[in-house]
Short mmCIF file of C-alpha atoms in Angstrom, two decimals:
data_model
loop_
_atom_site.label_atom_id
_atom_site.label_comp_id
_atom_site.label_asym_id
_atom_site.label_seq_id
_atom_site.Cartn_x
_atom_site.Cartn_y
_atom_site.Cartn_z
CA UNK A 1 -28.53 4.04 -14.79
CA UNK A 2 -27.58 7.65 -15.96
CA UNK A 3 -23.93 8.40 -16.44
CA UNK A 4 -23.32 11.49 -17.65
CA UNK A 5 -20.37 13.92 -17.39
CA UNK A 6 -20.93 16.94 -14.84
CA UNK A 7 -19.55 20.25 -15.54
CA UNK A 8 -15.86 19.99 -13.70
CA UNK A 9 -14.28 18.11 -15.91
CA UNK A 10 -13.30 14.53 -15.25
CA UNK A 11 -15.96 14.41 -12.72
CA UNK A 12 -18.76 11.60 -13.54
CA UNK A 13 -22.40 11.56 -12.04
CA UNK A 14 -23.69 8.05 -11.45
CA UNK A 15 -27.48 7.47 -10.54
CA UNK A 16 -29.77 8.01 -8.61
CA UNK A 17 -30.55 4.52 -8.25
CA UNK A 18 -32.38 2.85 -5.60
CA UNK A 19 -30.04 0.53 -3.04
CA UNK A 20 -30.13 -3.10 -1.89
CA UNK A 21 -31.73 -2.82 1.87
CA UNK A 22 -33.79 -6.14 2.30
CA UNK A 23 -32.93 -8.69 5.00
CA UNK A 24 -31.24 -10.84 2.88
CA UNK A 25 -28.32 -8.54 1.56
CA UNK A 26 -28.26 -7.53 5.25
CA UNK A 27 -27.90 -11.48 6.89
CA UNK A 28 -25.57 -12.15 4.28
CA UNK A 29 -23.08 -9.31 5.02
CA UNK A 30 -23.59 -9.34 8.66
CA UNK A 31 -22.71 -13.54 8.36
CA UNK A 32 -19.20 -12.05 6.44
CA UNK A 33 -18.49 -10.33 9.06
CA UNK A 34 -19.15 -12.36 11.82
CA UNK A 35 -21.72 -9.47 13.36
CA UNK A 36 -25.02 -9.21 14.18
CA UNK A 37 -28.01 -8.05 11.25
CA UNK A 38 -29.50 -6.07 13.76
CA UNK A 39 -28.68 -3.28 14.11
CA UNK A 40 -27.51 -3.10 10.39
CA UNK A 41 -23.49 -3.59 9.98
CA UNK A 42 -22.62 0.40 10.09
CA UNK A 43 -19.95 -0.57 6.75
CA UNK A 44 -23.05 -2.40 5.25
CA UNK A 45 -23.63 0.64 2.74
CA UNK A 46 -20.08 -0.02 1.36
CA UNK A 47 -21.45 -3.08 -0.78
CA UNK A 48 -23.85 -0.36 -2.67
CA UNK A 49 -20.95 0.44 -4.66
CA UNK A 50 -20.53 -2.58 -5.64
CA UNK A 51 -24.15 -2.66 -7.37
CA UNK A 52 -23.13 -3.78 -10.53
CA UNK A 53 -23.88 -1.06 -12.91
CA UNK A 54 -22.24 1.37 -10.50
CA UNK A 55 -18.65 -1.06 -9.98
CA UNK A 56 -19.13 -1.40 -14.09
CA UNK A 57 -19.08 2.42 -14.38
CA UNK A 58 -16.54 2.92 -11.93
CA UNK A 59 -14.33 -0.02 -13.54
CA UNK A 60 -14.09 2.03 -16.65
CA UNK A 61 -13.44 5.23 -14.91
CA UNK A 62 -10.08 3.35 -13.25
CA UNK A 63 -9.30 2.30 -16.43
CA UNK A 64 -7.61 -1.14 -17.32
CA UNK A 65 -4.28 -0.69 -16.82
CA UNK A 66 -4.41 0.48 -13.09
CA UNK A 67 -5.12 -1.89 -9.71
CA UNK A 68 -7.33 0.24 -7.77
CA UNK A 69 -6.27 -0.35 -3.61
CA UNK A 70 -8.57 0.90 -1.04
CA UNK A 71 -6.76 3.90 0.59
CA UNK A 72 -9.57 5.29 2.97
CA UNK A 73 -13.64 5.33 3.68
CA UNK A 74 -15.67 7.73 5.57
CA UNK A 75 -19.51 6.78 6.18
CA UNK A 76 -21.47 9.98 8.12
CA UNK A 77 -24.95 8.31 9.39
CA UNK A 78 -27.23 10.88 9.11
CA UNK A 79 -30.64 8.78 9.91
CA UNK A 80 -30.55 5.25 11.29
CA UNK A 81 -30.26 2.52 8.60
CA UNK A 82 -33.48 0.80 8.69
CA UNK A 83 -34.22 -2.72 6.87
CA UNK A 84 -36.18 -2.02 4.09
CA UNK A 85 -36.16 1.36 3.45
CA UNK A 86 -36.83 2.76 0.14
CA UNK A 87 -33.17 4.56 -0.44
CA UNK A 88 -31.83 6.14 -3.27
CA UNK A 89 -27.82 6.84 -4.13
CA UNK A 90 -26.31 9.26 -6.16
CA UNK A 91 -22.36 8.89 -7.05
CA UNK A 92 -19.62 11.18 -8.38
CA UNK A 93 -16.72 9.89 -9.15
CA UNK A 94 -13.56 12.24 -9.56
CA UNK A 95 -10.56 11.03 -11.13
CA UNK A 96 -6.89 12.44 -9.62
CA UNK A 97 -3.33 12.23 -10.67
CA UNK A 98 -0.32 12.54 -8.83
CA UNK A 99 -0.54 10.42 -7.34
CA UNK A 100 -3.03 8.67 -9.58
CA UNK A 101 -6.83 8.15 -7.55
CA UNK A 102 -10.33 7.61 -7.76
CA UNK A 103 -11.97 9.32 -5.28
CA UNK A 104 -16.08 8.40 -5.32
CA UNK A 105 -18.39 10.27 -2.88
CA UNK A 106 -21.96 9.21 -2.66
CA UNK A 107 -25.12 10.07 -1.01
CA UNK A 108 -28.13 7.84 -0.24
CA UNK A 109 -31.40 9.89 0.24
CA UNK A 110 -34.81 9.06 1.11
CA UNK A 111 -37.22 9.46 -1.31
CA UNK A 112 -38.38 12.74 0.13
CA UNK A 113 -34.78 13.94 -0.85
CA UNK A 114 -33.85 13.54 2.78
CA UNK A 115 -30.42 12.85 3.45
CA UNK A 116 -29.66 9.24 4.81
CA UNK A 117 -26.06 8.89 4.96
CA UNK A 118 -23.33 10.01 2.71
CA UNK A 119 -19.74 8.04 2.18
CA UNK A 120 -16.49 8.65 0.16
CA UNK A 121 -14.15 5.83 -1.08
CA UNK A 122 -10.33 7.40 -2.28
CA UNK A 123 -8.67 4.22 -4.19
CA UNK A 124 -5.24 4.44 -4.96
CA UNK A 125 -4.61 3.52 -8.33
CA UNK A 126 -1.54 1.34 -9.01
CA UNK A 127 -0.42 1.10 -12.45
CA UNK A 128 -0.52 -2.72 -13.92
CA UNK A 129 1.73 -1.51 -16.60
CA UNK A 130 5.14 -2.37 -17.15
CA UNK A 131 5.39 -4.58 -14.66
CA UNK A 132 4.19 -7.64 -16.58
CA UNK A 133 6.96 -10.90 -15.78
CA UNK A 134 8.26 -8.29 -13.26
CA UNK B 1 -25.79 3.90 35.11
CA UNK B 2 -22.62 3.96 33.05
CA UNK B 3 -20.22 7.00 33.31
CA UNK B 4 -20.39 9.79 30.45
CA UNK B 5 -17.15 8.97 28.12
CA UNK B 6 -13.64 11.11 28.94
CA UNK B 7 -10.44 11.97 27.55
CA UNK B 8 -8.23 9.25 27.45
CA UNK B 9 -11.00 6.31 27.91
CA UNK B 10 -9.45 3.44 26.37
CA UNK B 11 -11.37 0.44 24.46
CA UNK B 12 -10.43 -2.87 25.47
CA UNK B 13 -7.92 -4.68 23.18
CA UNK B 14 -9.80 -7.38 20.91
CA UNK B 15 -8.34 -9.45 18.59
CA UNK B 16 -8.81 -9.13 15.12
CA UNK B 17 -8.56 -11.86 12.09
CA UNK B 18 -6.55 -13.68 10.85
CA UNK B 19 -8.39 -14.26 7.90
CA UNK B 20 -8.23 -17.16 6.18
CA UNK B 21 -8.54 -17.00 2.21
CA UNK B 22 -12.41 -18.78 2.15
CA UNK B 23 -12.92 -15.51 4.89
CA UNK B 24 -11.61 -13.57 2.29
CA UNK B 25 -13.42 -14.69 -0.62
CA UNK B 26 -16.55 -14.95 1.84
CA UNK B 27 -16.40 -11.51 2.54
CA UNK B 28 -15.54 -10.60 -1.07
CA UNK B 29 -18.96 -12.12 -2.07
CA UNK B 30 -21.01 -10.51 0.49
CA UNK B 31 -20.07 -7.20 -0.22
CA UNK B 32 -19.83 -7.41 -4.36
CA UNK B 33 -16.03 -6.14 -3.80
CA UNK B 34 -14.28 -9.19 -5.75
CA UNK B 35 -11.27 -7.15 -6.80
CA UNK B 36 -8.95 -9.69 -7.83
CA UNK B 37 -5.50 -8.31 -5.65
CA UNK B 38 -7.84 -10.27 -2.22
CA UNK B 39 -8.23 -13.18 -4.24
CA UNK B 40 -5.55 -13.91 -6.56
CA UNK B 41 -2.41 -15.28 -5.19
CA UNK B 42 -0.31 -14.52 -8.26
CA UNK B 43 -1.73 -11.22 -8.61
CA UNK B 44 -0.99 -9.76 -5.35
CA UNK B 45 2.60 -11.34 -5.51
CA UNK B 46 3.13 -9.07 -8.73
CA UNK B 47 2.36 -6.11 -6.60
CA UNK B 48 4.81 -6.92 -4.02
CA UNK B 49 2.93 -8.97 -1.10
CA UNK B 50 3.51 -12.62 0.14
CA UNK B 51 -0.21 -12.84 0.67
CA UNK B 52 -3.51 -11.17 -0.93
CA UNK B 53 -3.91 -8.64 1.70
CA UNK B 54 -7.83 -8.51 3.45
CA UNK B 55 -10.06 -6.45 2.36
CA UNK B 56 -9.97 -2.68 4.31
CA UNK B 57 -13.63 -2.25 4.66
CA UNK B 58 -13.49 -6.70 6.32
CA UNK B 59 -10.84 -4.74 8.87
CA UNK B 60 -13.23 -1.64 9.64
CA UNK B 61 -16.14 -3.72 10.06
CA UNK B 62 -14.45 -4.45 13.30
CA UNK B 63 -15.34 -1.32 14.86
CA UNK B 64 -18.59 -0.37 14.99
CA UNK B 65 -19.62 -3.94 16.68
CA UNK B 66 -16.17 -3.02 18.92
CA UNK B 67 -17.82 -0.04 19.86
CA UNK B 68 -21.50 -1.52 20.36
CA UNK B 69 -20.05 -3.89 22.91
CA UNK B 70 -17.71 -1.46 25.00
CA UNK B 71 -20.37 1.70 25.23
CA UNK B 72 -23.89 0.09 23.93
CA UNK B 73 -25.33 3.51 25.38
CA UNK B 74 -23.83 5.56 22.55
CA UNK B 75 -24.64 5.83 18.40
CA UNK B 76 -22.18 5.98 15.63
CA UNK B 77 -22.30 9.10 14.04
CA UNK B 78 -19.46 8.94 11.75
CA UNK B 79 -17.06 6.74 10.87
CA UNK B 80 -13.75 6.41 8.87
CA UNK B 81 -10.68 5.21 8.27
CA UNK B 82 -7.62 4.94 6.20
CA UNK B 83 -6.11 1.65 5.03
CA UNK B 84 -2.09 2.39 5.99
CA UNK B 85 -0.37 -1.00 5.63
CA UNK B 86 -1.46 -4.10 4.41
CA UNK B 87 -3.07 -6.92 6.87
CA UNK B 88 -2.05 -10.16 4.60
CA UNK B 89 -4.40 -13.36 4.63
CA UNK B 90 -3.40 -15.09 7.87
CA UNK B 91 -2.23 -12.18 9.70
CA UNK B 92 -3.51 -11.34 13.34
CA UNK B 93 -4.20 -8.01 14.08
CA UNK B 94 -4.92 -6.00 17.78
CA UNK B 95 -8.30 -3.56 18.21
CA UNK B 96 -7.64 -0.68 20.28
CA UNK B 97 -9.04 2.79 20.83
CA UNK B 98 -8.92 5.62 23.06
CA UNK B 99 -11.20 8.93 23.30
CA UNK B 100 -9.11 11.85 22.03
CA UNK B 101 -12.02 14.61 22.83
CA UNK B 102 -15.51 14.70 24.36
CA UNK B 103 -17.64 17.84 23.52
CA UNK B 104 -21.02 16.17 23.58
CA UNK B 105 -20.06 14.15 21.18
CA UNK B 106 -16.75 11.75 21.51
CA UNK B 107 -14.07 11.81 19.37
CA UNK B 108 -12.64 8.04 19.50
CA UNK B 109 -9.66 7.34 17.53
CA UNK B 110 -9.15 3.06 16.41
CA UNK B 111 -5.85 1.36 15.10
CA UNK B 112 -6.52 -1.87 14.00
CA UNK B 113 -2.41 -3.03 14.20
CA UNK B 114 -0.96 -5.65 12.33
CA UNK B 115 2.66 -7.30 12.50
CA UNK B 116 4.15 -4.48 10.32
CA UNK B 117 5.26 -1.16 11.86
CA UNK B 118 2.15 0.92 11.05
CA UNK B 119 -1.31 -0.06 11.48
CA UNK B 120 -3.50 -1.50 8.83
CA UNK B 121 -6.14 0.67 9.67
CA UNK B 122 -6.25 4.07 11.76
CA UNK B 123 -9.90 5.51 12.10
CA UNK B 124 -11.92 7.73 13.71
CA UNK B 125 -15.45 6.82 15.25
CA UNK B 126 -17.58 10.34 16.54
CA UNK B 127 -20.26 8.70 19.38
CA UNK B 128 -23.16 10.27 20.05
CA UNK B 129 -25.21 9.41 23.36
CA UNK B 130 -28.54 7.23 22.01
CA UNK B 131 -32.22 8.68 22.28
CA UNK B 132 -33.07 7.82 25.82
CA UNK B 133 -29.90 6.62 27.25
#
């Protein structure tokens, strides 16, 4: 896992690093969800943020005294999601203020550099501090 | 033969949730997104709700197999979404949709309503007619 700081500032580069497609990962989402595995859930790519040097990288890029709340998702499908495949994502994450937000976009590729699909993720950040025995 | 989508198609309603807190954490494991304010009771009360609210993305997973079952002749192209107001643990919630434009592809816009004034999730789903359909 690289993470390294891109040229704008407060912008970090995360990966590549190769995604979780096998048919387990797959059953166990789709079973979640209460949906088939086949075709692949279309939100399945969502829990590749969640690899855990990615969420650790992103954890420290919220920062510890803000609650990070989902505010919106975008997935573009630009091949079919196929079981298996050999996939690679790379992940910048942008921090914003006012109002305070993390906003992650990140693409998976093929290993030919062909595009696969590409998502963003804009949390909210809602500050923790202060409000302690509120 | 089913009839190329129009303006102002409309999905039919479907329930969605309510989500008990072992759907919850189920969901949480699946997906690797165990962010404590879905789990924690005492956490999410500090932040103002009577509930952990469900996960978004649980709540948008609802539409693509929505879709798939209304017009199984058409693809996902795009998808997304933005979480509005909260859908707390226990909470039901109504699936609808209409087409807002058709230009090959379909423009279909989803609210996935809760019991609070806005939805919990408004999105937009572009359809594309499958290979060989």
């Amino acid at each position: 896992m690289r993470a390294e700081r891109s040229h704008r500032p407060g912008e970090i580069v995360l990966g590549p690093f190769e995604v979780a497609t096998g048919a387990g990962e797959i059953s166990a989402f789709a079973a979640a969800i209460g949906a088939p595995a086949n075709p692949i859930p279309a939100t399945f790519p969502i829990a590749w943020l969640s690899a855990p040097a990615l969420k650790a990288a992103l954890r420290e890029a919220v920062g510890p005294d803000f609650l990070p709340v989902h505010e919106s998702q975008s997935f573009d499908y630009v091949r079919p999601l196929v079981p298996g495949a050999a996939l690679r994502l790379t992940a910048v994450a942008r921090r914003e203020s006012a109002p305070e937000r993390l906003v992650v976009e990140a693409e998976a590729t093929e290993l030919s550099g062909a595009p696969a699909l590409i998502m963003r993720a804009a949390l909210r950040l809602v500050p923790l501090a202060g409000e302690e025995g509120a | 033969m089913t009839d190329p989508l129009a303006r102002g198609d409309k999905m039919p309603e479907t329930p969605v949730g309510p989500f008990d807190a072992a759907a919850v954490a189920a969901y949480a494991a699946a997906s690797g997104d165990d962010n404590p304010l879905h789990l924690d009771l005492a956490l999410a009360a500090r932040v103002g709700f009577a509930a952990p609210p469900v996960h978004g993305m649980r709540l948008m997973a609802e539409i693509a197999p929505a879709l798939a079952a209304w017009r199984p002749d058409m693809a996902l192209k795009r998808l997304s979404g933005t979480f509005v107001e909260p859908l707390l643990t226990g909470e039901a919630a109504i699936l609808s949709g209409r087409v807002l434009r058709v230009d090959g592809e379909a423009l279909v816009r989803i609210s996935i309503q809760g019991p609070r004034r806005g939805p919990s999730l408004l999105a937009e789903a572009v359809l594309v007619p499958k290979e060989g359909a």
